[in-house]
Short mmCIF file of C-alpha atoms in Angstrom, two decimals:
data_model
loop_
_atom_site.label_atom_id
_atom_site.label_comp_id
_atom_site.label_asym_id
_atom_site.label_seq_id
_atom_site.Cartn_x
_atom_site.Cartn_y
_atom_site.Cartn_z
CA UNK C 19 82.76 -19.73 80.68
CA UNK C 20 80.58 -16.88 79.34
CA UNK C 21 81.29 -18.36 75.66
CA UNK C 22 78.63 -21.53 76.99
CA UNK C 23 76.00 -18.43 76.52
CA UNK C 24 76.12 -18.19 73.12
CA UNK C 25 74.97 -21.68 72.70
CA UNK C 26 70.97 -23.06 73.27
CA UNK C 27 69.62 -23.28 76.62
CA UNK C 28 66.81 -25.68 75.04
CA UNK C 29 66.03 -29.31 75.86
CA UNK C 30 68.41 -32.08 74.12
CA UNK C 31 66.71 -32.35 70.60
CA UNK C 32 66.23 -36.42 69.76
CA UNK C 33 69.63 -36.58 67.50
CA UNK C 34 71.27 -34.58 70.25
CA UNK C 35 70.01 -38.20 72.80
CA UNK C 36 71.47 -40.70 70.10
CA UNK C 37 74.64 -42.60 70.99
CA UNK C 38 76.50 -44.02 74.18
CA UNK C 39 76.89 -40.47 75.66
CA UNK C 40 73.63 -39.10 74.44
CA UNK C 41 71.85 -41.76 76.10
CA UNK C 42 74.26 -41.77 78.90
CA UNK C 43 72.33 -37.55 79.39
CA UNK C 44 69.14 -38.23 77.28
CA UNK C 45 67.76 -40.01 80.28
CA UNK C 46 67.83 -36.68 82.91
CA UNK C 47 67.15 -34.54 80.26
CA UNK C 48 63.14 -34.49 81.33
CA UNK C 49 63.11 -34.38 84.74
CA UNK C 50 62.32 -31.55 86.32
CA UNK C 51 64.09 -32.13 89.85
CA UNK C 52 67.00 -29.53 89.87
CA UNK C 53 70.79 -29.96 91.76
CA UNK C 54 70.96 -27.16 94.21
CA UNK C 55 73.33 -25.06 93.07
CA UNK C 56 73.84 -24.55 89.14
CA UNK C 57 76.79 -25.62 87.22
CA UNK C 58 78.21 -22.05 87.08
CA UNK C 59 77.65 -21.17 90.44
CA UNK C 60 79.47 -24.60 91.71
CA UNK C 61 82.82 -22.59 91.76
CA UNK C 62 81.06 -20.47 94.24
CA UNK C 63 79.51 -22.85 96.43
CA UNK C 64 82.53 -25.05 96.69
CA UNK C 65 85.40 -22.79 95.46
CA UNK C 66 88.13 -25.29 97.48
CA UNK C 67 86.76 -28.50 95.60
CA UNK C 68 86.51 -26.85 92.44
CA UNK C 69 90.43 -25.63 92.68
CA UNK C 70 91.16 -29.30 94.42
CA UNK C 71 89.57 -31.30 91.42
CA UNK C 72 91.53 -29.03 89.03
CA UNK C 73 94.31 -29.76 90.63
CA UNK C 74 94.67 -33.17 90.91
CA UNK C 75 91.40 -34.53 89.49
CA UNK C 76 92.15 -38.19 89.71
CA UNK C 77 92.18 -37.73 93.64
CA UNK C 78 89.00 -35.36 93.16
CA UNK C 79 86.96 -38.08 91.31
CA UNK C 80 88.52 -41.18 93.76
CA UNK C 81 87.11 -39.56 96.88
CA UNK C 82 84.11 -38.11 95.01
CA UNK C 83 82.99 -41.88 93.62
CA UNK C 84 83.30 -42.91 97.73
CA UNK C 85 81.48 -40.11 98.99
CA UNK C 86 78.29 -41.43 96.37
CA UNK C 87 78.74 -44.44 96.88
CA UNK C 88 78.47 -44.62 100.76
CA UNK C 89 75.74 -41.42 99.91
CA UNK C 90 73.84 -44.00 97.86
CA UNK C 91 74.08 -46.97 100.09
CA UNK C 92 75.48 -45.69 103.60
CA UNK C 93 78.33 -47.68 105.03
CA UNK C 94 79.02 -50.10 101.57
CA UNK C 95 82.39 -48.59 101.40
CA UNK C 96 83.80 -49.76 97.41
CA UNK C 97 81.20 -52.85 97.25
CA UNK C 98 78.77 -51.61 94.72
CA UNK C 99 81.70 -49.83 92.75
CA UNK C 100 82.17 -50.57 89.16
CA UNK C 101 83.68 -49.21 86.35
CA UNK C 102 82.18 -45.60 85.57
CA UNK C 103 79.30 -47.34 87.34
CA UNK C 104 78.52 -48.66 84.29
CA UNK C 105 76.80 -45.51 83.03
CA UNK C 106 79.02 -45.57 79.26
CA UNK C 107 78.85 -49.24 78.70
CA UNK C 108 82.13 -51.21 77.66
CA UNK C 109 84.59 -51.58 74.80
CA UNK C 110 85.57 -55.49 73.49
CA UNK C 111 86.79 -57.06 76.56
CA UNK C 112 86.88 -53.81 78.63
CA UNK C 113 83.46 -54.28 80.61
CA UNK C 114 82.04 -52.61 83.50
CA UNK C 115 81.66 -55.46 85.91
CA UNK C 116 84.08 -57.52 84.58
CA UNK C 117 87.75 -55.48 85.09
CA UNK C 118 88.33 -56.70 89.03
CA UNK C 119 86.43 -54.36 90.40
CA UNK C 120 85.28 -56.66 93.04
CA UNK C 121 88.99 -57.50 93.86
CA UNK C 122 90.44 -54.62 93.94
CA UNK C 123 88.17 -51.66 93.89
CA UNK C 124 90.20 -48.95 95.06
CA UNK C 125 92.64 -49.74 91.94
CA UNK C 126 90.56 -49.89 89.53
CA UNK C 127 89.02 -46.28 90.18
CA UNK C 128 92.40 -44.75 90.79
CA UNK C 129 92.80 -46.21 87.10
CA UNK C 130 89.60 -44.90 86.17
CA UNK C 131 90.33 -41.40 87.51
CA UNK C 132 93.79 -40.90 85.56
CA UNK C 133 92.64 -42.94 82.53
CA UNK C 134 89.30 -41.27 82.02
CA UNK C 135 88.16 -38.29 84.36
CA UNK C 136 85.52 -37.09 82.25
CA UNK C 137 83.88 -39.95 82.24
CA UNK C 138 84.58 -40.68 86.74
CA UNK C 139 83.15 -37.51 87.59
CA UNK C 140 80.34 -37.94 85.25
CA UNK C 141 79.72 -41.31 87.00
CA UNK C 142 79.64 -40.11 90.13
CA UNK C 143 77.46 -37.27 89.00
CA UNK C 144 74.74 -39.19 87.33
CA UNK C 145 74.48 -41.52 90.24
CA UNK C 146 73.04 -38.33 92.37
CA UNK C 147 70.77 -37.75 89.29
CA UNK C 148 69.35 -40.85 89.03
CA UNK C 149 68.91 -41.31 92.95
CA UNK C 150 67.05 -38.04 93.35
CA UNK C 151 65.57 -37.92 89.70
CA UNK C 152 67.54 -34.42 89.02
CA UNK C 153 67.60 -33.30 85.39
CA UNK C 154 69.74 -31.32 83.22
CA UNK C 155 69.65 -27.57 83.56
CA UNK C 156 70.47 -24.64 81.02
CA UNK C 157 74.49 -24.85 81.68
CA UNK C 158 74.34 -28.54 81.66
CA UNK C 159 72.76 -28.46 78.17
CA UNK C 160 74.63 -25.58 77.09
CA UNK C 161 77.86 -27.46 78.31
CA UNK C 162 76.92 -30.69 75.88
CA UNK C 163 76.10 -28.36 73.25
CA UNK C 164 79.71 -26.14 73.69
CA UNK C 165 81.52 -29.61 74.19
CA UNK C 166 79.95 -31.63 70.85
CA UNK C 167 81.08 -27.90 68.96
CA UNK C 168 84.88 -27.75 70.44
CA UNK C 169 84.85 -31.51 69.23
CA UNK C 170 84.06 -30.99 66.10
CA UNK C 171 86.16 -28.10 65.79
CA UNK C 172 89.20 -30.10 66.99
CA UNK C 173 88.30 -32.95 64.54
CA UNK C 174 88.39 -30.90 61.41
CA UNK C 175 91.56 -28.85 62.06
CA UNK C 176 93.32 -31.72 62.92
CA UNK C 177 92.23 -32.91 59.38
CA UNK C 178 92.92 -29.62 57.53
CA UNK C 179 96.27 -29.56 59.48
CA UNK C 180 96.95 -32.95 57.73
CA UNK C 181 95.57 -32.19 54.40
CA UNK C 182 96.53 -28.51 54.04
CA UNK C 183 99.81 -27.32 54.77
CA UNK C 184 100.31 -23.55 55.80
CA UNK C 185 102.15 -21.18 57.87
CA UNK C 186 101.09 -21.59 61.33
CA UNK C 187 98.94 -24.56 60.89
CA UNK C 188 100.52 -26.19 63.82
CA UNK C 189 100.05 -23.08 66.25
CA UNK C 190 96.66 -22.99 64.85
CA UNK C 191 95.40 -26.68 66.05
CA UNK C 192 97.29 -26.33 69.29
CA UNK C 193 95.71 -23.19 70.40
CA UNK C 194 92.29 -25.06 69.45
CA UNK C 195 93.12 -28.37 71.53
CA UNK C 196 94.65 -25.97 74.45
CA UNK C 197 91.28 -24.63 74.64
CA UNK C 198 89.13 -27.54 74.37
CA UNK C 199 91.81 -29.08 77.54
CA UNK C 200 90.70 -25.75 79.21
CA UNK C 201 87.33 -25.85 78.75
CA UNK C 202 86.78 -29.36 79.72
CA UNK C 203 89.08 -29.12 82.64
CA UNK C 204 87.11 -26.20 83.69
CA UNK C 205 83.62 -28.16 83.52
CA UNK C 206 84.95 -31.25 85.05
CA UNK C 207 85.47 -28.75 88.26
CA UNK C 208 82.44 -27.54 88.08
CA UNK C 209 80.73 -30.82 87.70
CA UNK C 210 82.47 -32.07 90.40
CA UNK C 211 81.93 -29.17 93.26
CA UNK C 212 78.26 -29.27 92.17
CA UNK C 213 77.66 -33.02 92.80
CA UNK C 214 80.27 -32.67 95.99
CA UNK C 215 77.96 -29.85 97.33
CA UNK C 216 74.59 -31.87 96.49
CA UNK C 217 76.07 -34.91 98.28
CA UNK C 218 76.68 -32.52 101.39
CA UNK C 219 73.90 -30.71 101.48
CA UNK C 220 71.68 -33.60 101.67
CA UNK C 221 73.69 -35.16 104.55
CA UNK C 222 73.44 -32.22 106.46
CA UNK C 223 69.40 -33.02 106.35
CA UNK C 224 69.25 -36.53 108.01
CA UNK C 225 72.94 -36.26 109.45
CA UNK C 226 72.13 -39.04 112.04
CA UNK C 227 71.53 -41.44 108.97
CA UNK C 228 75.06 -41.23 107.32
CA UNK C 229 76.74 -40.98 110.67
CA UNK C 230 75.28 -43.95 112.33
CA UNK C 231 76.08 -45.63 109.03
CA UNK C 232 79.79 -44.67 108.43
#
């Protein structure tokens, strides 16, 4: 993790807010609200969730999307579920809304959880945002910054690896990918302790509330 330091703690720059994911962020990235504990010190505050989600993240992100949903609207169970919430907008005929989540809720996040964990956890994440108007802090926006490089740096040796051929091209893009997978497996725990610990802690402030509820 200390590699995130070498990148820019500084607010998401206009570009860095175009497209589905940068508008997906772009809309935290001005509050001033702050999560309780910060991205790096989520492995701290909730070392057993962090190792859990690691783990087996599509059970991580399954009971994480419950826990903000019922945090959201106490005692709705799966009813207002949908498809990463509909935070990243759909594909053709794959659209939030429209995939039986109503049906068959449960499913449809298990699916959602192996299929595309990145994108559950930050669901689940930027509901809590946008229900206590929390913003992006200087690991979140070093994170996007760290994440948009690895990209990038995956993209073009995967294209170099096709267009060039030389000894130990191969071993090169692998260990490149193996540490993007790292990386982003390692942030997705974080993510997810941090918005499991902000749930908690603001249960344990109006506890009668969510237990009358559930």
């Amino acid at each position: 993790m200390s590699c995130l330091f070498c990148f820019s703690s500084d607010k998401l720059s206009p570009e860095e807010r175009k497209g589905k994911y940068g508008d997906a962020w772009g809309q935290y990235a001005d509050n001033e609200n702050e999560f309780k504990v910060k991205l790096c010190g989520a492995p701290c505050a909730e070392p057993c969730c962090w190792m859990g989600s690691m783990i087996c993240m599509p059970c991580a992100q399954y009971k994480l999307r419950h826990m903000a949903l019922n945090h959201a609207e106490p005692g709705s169970g799966w009813s207002n579920y949908q498809c990463c919430q509909g935070m990243f907008g759909g594909c053709c005929c794959l659209q939030p809304g429209n995939m039986g989540e109503d049906s068959c809720p449960q499913c449809c996040m298990c699916l959602e959880g192996c299929l595309c964990p990145g994108m559950a956890v930050s669901a689940s994440q930027g509901m809590i945002m946008q229900q206590y108007n929390l913003g992006l802090d200087e690991d979140d926006v070093r994170i996007i910054r760290c994440n948009n490089c690895l990209q990038w740096l995956a993209c073009i040796a995967s294209i170099l690896n096709i267009c060039i051929d030389f000894d130990g091209d191969d071993a090169c893009v692998t260990i490149i990918n193996a540490v993007a997978d790292i990386v982003f497996c390692c942030v997705s725990g974080c993510m997810t302790a941090r918005t499991y610990h902000e749930i908690k802690e603001r249960e344990a402030l109006a506890p009668e509330k969510y237990r009358m509820e559930r």
